Amino acid sequence: MVHHALIGLVVLASAADSAPSTANADSAAHQQACVQLCAKEFTDNGQRECLGRERMAAQRELDALVAAVTRSERDREVLAAFNETQSAWLAYCTADCYAVGVNWTNGSGRRAAEEFCRVDHIRRRAFDIWLNYHLESLSEPRIACNDQRPDA
């Protein structure tokens, strides 16, 4: 199992390294940071726990930004559109990460690949909200797993 998990992380890292577009290059850099951070764990469970901690930290950051928009936005139409977008994003994220997992079939890297996917989507959504809803007064969200801002 340990060998398969490490192979899964290497495969994820290799796939990340071969990304052609800027968006994919950003995602590749993020995945590489997660690989480096969580590769220290030598079991499937250890890697999933590591990625789970990253996902929970990213989710807390996203939740804070969503709350900031909800608190500060006075235009009902903008707020309704934002809420609709959040629902659509969540459905997309769920479906996309499920598809990533299905692509791994029942391999030992499946759950780690799904967690990578979730962390990546959550971090990107947090950054998009921060940027698009003019929340520059708040700290910029972390993008990479090992991004250690002083306020993080």
PDB file of C-alpha atoms in Angstrom:
ATOM      1  CA  MET A   1       0.000   0.000   0.000  1.00  0.00           C
ATOM      2  CA  VAL A   2       2.772   2.443   0.881  1.00  0.00           C
ATOM      3  CA  HIS A   3       4.445   1.831  -2.462  1.00  0.00           C
ATOM      4  CA  HIS A   4       1.181   2.411  -4.361  1.00  0.00           C
ATOM      5  CA  ALA A   5       0.444   5.620  -2.470  1.00  0.00           C
ATOM      6  CA  LEU A   6       3.878   7.030  -3.256  1.00  0.00           C
ATOM      7  CA  ILE A   7       3.478   6.020  -6.894  1.00  0.00           C
ATOM      8  CA  GLY A   8       0.122   7.842  -6.900  1.00  0.00           C
ATOM      9  CA  LEU A   9       1.760  11.004  -5.590  1.00  0.00           C
ATOM     10  CA  VAL A  10       4.505  10.715  -8.204  1.00  0.00           C
ATOM     11  CA  VAL A  11       1.901  10.251 -10.946  1.00  0.00           C
ATOM     12  CA  LEU A  12      -0.003  13.311  -9.696  1.00  0.00           C
ATOM     13  CA  ALA A  13       3.210  15.313  -9.616  1.00  0.00           C
ATOM     14  CA  SER A  14       4.131  14.171 -13.138  1.00  0.00           C
ATOM     15  CA  ALA A  15       0.698  15.081 -14.450  1.00  0.00           C
ATOM     16  CA  ALA A  16       0.994  18.459 -12.764  1.00  0.00           C
ATOM     17  CA  ASP A  17       4.401  19.057 -14.365  1.00  0.00           C
ATOM     18  CA  SER A  18       3.044  18.529 -17.874  1.00  0.00           C
ATOM     19  CA  ALA A  19       0.330  21.215 -17.724  1.00  0.00           C
ATOM     20  CA  PRO A  20       0.186  23.324 -20.925  1.00  0.00           C
ATOM     21  CA  SER A  21      -1.773  26.477 -19.996  1.00  0.00           C
ATOM     22  CA  THR A  22      -1.155  29.175 -17.402  1.00  0.00           C
ATOM     23  CA  ALA A  23      -4.173  28.035 -15.384  1.00  0.00           C
ATOM     24  CA  ASN A  24      -2.924  24.477 -15.524  1.00  0.00           C
ATOM     25  CA  ALA A  25       0.576  25.653 -14.644  1.00  0.00           C
ATOM     26  CA  ASP A  26      -0.830  27.352 -11.532  1.00  0.00           C
ATOM     27  CA  SER A  27      -2.704  24.181 -10.653  1.00  0.00           C
ATOM     28  CA  ALA A  28       0.438  22.153 -11.308  1.00  0.00           C
ATOM     29  CA  ALA A  29       2.434  24.349  -8.932  1.00  0.00           C
ATOM     30  CA  HIS A  30      -0.280  23.961  -6.299  1.00  0.00           C
ATOM     31  CA  GLN A  31      -0.406  20.192  -6.715  1.00  0.00           C
ATOM     32  CA  GLN A  32       3.384  20.035  -6.533  1.00  0.00           C
ATOM     33  CA  ALA A  33       3.282  21.985  -3.239  1.00  0.00           C
ATOM     34  CA  CYS A  34       0.683  19.554  -1.882  1.00  0.00           C
ATOM     35  CA  VAL A  35       2.761  16.601  -3.052  1.00  0.00           C
ATOM     36  CA  GLN A  36       5.827  17.964  -1.284  1.00  0.00           C
ATOM     37  CA  LEU A  37       3.883  18.697   1.883  1.00  0.00           C
ATOM     38  CA  CYS A  38       1.977  15.410   2.068  1.00  0.00           C
ATOM     39  CA  ALA A  39       4.628  13.103   0.562  1.00  0.00           C
ATOM     40  CA  LYS A  40       6.238  13.035   3.999  1.00  0.00           C
ATOM     41  CA  GLU A  41       3.366  10.760   4.960  1.00  0.00           C
ATOM     42  CA  PHE A  42       4.202   7.211   3.906  1.00  0.00           C
ATOM     43  CA  THR A  43       0.763   5.634   4.163  1.00  0.00           C
ATOM     44  CA  ASP A  44      -2.448   6.155   2.231  1.00  0.00           C
ATOM     45  CA  ASN A  45      -4.190   7.181   5.449  1.00  0.00           C
ATOM     46  CA  GLY A  46      -1.416   9.607   6.361  1.00  0.00           C
ATOM     47  CA  GLN A  47      -1.557  11.271   2.961  1.00  0.00           C
ATOM     48  CA  ARG A  48      -5.347  11.530   3.062  1.00  0.00           C
ATOM     49  CA  GLU A  49      -5.193  12.995   6.565  1.00  0.00           C
ATOM     50  CA  CYS A  50      -2.594  15.537   5.436  1.00  0.00           C
ATOM     51  CA  LEU A  51      -4.699  16.536   2.449  1.00  0.00           C
ATOM     52  CA  GLY A  52      -7.808  16.542   4.629  1.00  0.00           C
ATOM     53  CA  ARG A  53      -6.167  19.075   6.950  1.00  0.00           C
ATOM     54  CA  GLU A  54      -5.311  21.221   3.931  1.00  0.00           C
ATOM     55  CA  ARG A  55      -8.894  20.940   2.673  1.00  0.00           C
ATOM     56  CA  MET A  56     -10.308  21.952   6.051  1.00  0.00           C
ATOM     57  CA  ALA A  57      -7.968  24.963   6.263  1.00  0.00           C
ATOM     58  CA  ALA A  58      -8.923  25.994   2.727  1.00  0.00           C
ATOM     59  CA  GLN A  59     -12.633  25.552   3.520  1.00  0.00           C
ATOM     60  CA  ARG A  60     -12.354  27.782   6.610  1.00  0.00           C
ATOM     61  CA  GLU A  61     -10.752  30.466   4.460  1.00  0.00           C
ATOM     62  CA  LEU A  62     -13.453  30.136   1.792  1.00  0.00           C
ATOM     63  CA  ASP A  63     -16.221  30.213   4.404  1.00  0.00           C
ATOM     64  CA  ALA A  64     -14.798  33.447   5.843  1.00  0.00           C
ATOM     65  CA  LEU A  65     -14.760  35.072   2.412  1.00  0.00           C
ATOM     66  CA  VAL A  66     -18.304  33.926   1.625  1.00  0.00           C
ATOM     67  CA  ALA A  67     -19.419  35.351   4.976  1.00  0.00           C
ATOM     68  CA  ALA A  68     -17.642  38.642   4.197  1.00  0.00           C
ATOM     69  CA  VAL A  69     -19.478  38.973   0.885  1.00  0.00           C
ATOM     70  CA  THR A  70     -22.797  38.035   2.483  1.00  0.00           C
ATOM     71  CA  ARG A  71     -22.243  40.565   5.293  1.00  0.00           C
ATOM     72  CA  SER A  72     -21.017  43.437   3.164  1.00  0.00           C
ATOM     73  CA  GLU A  73     -23.010  43.179  -0.070  1.00  0.00           C
ATOM     74  CA  ARG A  74     -26.020  45.519   0.011  1.00  0.00           C
ATOM     75  CA  ASP A  75     -27.253  44.976  -3.553  1.00  0.00           C
ATOM     76  CA  ARG A  76     -29.825  42.164  -3.430  1.00  0.00           C
ATOM     77  CA  GLU A  77     -29.335  41.264  -7.087  1.00  0.00           C
ATOM     78  CA  VAL A  78     -25.573  40.890  -6.618  1.00  0.00           C
ATOM     79  CA  LEU A  79     -26.082  38.849  -3.460  1.00  0.00           C
ATOM     80  CA  ALA A  80     -28.639  36.583  -5.164  1.00  0.00           C
ATOM     81  CA  ALA A  81     -26.277  36.078  -8.108  1.00  0.00           C
ATOM     82  CA  PHE A  82     -23.399  35.373  -5.716  1.00  0.00           C
ATOM     83  CA  ASN A  83     -25.432  32.766  -3.816  1.00  0.00           C
ATOM     84  CA  GLU A  84     -26.503  31.126  -7.078  1.00  0.00           C
ATOM     85  CA  THR A  85     -22.903  31.052  -8.230  1.00  0.00           C
ATOM     86  CA  GLN A  86     -21.801  29.477  -4.953  1.00  0.00           C
ATOM     87  CA  SER A  87     -24.381  26.713  -5.356  1.00  0.00           C
ATOM     88  CA  ALA A  88     -23.330  26.095  -8.951  1.00  0.00           C
ATOM     89  CA  TRP A  89     -19.651  26.109  -7.981  1.00  0.00           C
ATOM     90  CA  LEU A  90     -20.250  23.564  -5.220  1.00  0.00           C
ATOM     91  CA  ALA A  91     -22.095  21.260  -7.642  1.00  0.00           C
ATOM     92  CA  TYR A  92     -19.270  21.622 -10.175  1.00  0.00           C
ATOM     93  CA  CYS A  93     -16.573  20.997  -7.576  1.00  0.00           C
ATOM     94  CA  THR A  94     -18.348  17.895  -6.285  1.00  0.00           C
ATOM     95  CA  ALA A  95     -18.885  16.482  -9.779  1.00  0.00           C
ATOM     96  CA  ASP A  96     -15.402  17.329 -11.036  1.00  0.00           C
ATOM     97  CA  CYS A  97     -13.595  15.777  -8.066  1.00  0.00           C
ATOM     98  CA  TYR A  98     -15.802  12.696  -8.310  1.00  0.00           C
ATOM     99  CA  ALA A  99     -14.781  12.416 -11.985  1.00  0.00           C
ATOM    100  CA  VAL A 100     -11.117  12.757 -11.019  1.00  0.00           C
ATOM    101  CA  GLY A 101     -11.595   9.887  -8.569  1.00  0.00           C
ATOM    102  CA  VAL A 102     -13.409   7.745 -11.125  1.00  0.00           C
ATOM    103  CA  ASN A 103     -10.489   8.279 -13.472  1.00  0.00           C
ATOM    104  CA  TRP A 104      -8.307   6.561 -10.857  1.00  0.00           C
ATOM    105  CA  THR A 105     -10.791   3.642 -10.726  1.00  0.00           C
ATOM    106  CA  ASN A 106     -10.112   1.789  -7.493  1.00  0.00           C
ATOM    107  CA  GLY A 107      -6.393   2.537  -7.271  1.00  0.00           C
ATOM    108  CA  SER A 108      -4.805   3.475  -3.978  1.00  0.00           C
ATOM    109  CA  GLY A 109      -4.296   7.045  -5.223  1.00  0.00           C
ATOM    110  CA  ARG A 110      -7.990   7.657  -5.849  1.00  0.00           C
ATOM    111  CA  ARG A 111      -8.832   9.306  -2.533  1.00  0.00           C
ATOM    112  CA  ALA A 112      -5.666  11.398  -2.574  1.00  0.00           C
ATOM    113  CA  ALA A 113      -6.456  12.551  -6.122  1.00  0.00           C
ATOM    114  CA  GLU A 114      -9.979  13.525  -5.038  1.00  0.00           C
ATOM    115  CA  GLU A 115      -8.572  15.445  -2.048  1.00  0.00           C
ATOM    116  CA  PHE A 116      -6.031  17.238  -4.270  1.00  0.00           C
ATOM    117  CA  CYS A 117      -8.915  18.209  -6.512  1.00  0.00           C
ATOM    118  CA  ARG A 118     -11.023  19.547  -3.625  1.00  0.00           C
ATOM    119  CA  VAL A 119      -8.183  21.546  -2.111  1.00  0.00           C
ATOM    120  CA  ASP A 120      -7.317  23.034  -5.495  1.00  0.00           C
ATOM    121  CA  HIS A 121     -10.918  24.020  -6.279  1.00  0.00           C
ATOM    122  CA  ILE A 122     -11.543  25.479  -2.825  1.00  0.00           C
ATOM    123  CA  ARG A 123      -8.350  27.547  -2.856  1.00  0.00           C
ATOM    124  CA  ARG A 124      -9.070  28.836  -6.359  1.00  0.00           C
ATOM    125  CA  ARG A 125     -12.648  29.756  -5.439  1.00  0.00           C
ATOM    126  CA  ALA A 126     -11.442  31.593  -2.339  1.00  0.00           C
ATOM    127  CA  PHE A 127      -8.990  33.606  -4.434  1.00  0.00           C
ATOM    128  CA  ASP A 128     -11.651  34.352  -7.073  1.00  0.00           C
ATOM    129  CA  ILE A 129     -14.075  35.627  -4.434  1.00  0.00           C
ATOM    130  CA  TRP A 130     -11.373  37.699  -2.771  1.00  0.00           C
ATOM    131  CA  LEU A 131     -10.451  39.284  -6.100  1.00  0.00           C
ATOM    132  CA  ASN A 132     -13.855  39.617  -7.786  1.00  0.00           C
ATOM    133  CA  TYR A 133     -15.817  40.878  -4.792  1.00  0.00           C
ATOM    134  CA  HIS A 134     -13.217  43.493  -3.837  1.00  0.00           C
ATOM    135  CA  LEU A 135     -12.227  42.024  -0.502  1.00  0.00           C
ATOM    136  CA  GLU A 136      -8.680  43.384  -0.773  1.00  0.00           C
ATOM    137  CA  SER A 137      -8.987  44.679   2.796  1.00  0.00           C
ATOM    138  CA  LEU A 138      -8.844  41.039   3.907  1.00  0.00           C
ATOM    139  CA  SER A 139      -5.679  38.966   3.648  1.00  0.00           C
ATOM    140  CA  GLU A 140      -5.101  37.366   0.268  1.00  0.00           C
ATOM    141  CA  PRO A 141      -6.105  33.688   0.421  1.00  0.00           C
ATOM    142  CA  ARG A 142      -3.403  31.024   0.354  1.00  0.00           C
ATOM    143  CA  ILE A 143      -3.178  29.272  -2.976  1.00  0.00           C
ATOM    144  CA  ALA A 144      -0.568  26.561  -2.415  1.00  0.00           C
ATOM    145  CA  CYS A 145      -0.652  23.973   0.348  1.00  0.00           C
ATOM    146  CA  ASN A 146       2.689  24.991   1.752  1.00  0.00           C
ATOM    147  CA  ASP A 147       2.129  28.745   1.358  1.00  0.00           C
ATOM    148  CA  GLN A 148       2.966  29.991   4.850  1.00  0.00           C
ATOM    149  CA  ARG A 149       1.955  33.654   5.041  1.00  0.00           C
ATOM    150  CA  PRO A 150       2.739  35.292   8.373  1.00  0.00           C
ATOM    151  CA  ASP A 151      -1.001  35.599   9.121  1.00  0.00           C
ATOM    152  CA  ALA A 152      -1.838  32.044   7.986  1.00  0.00           C
TER     153      ALA A 152
END
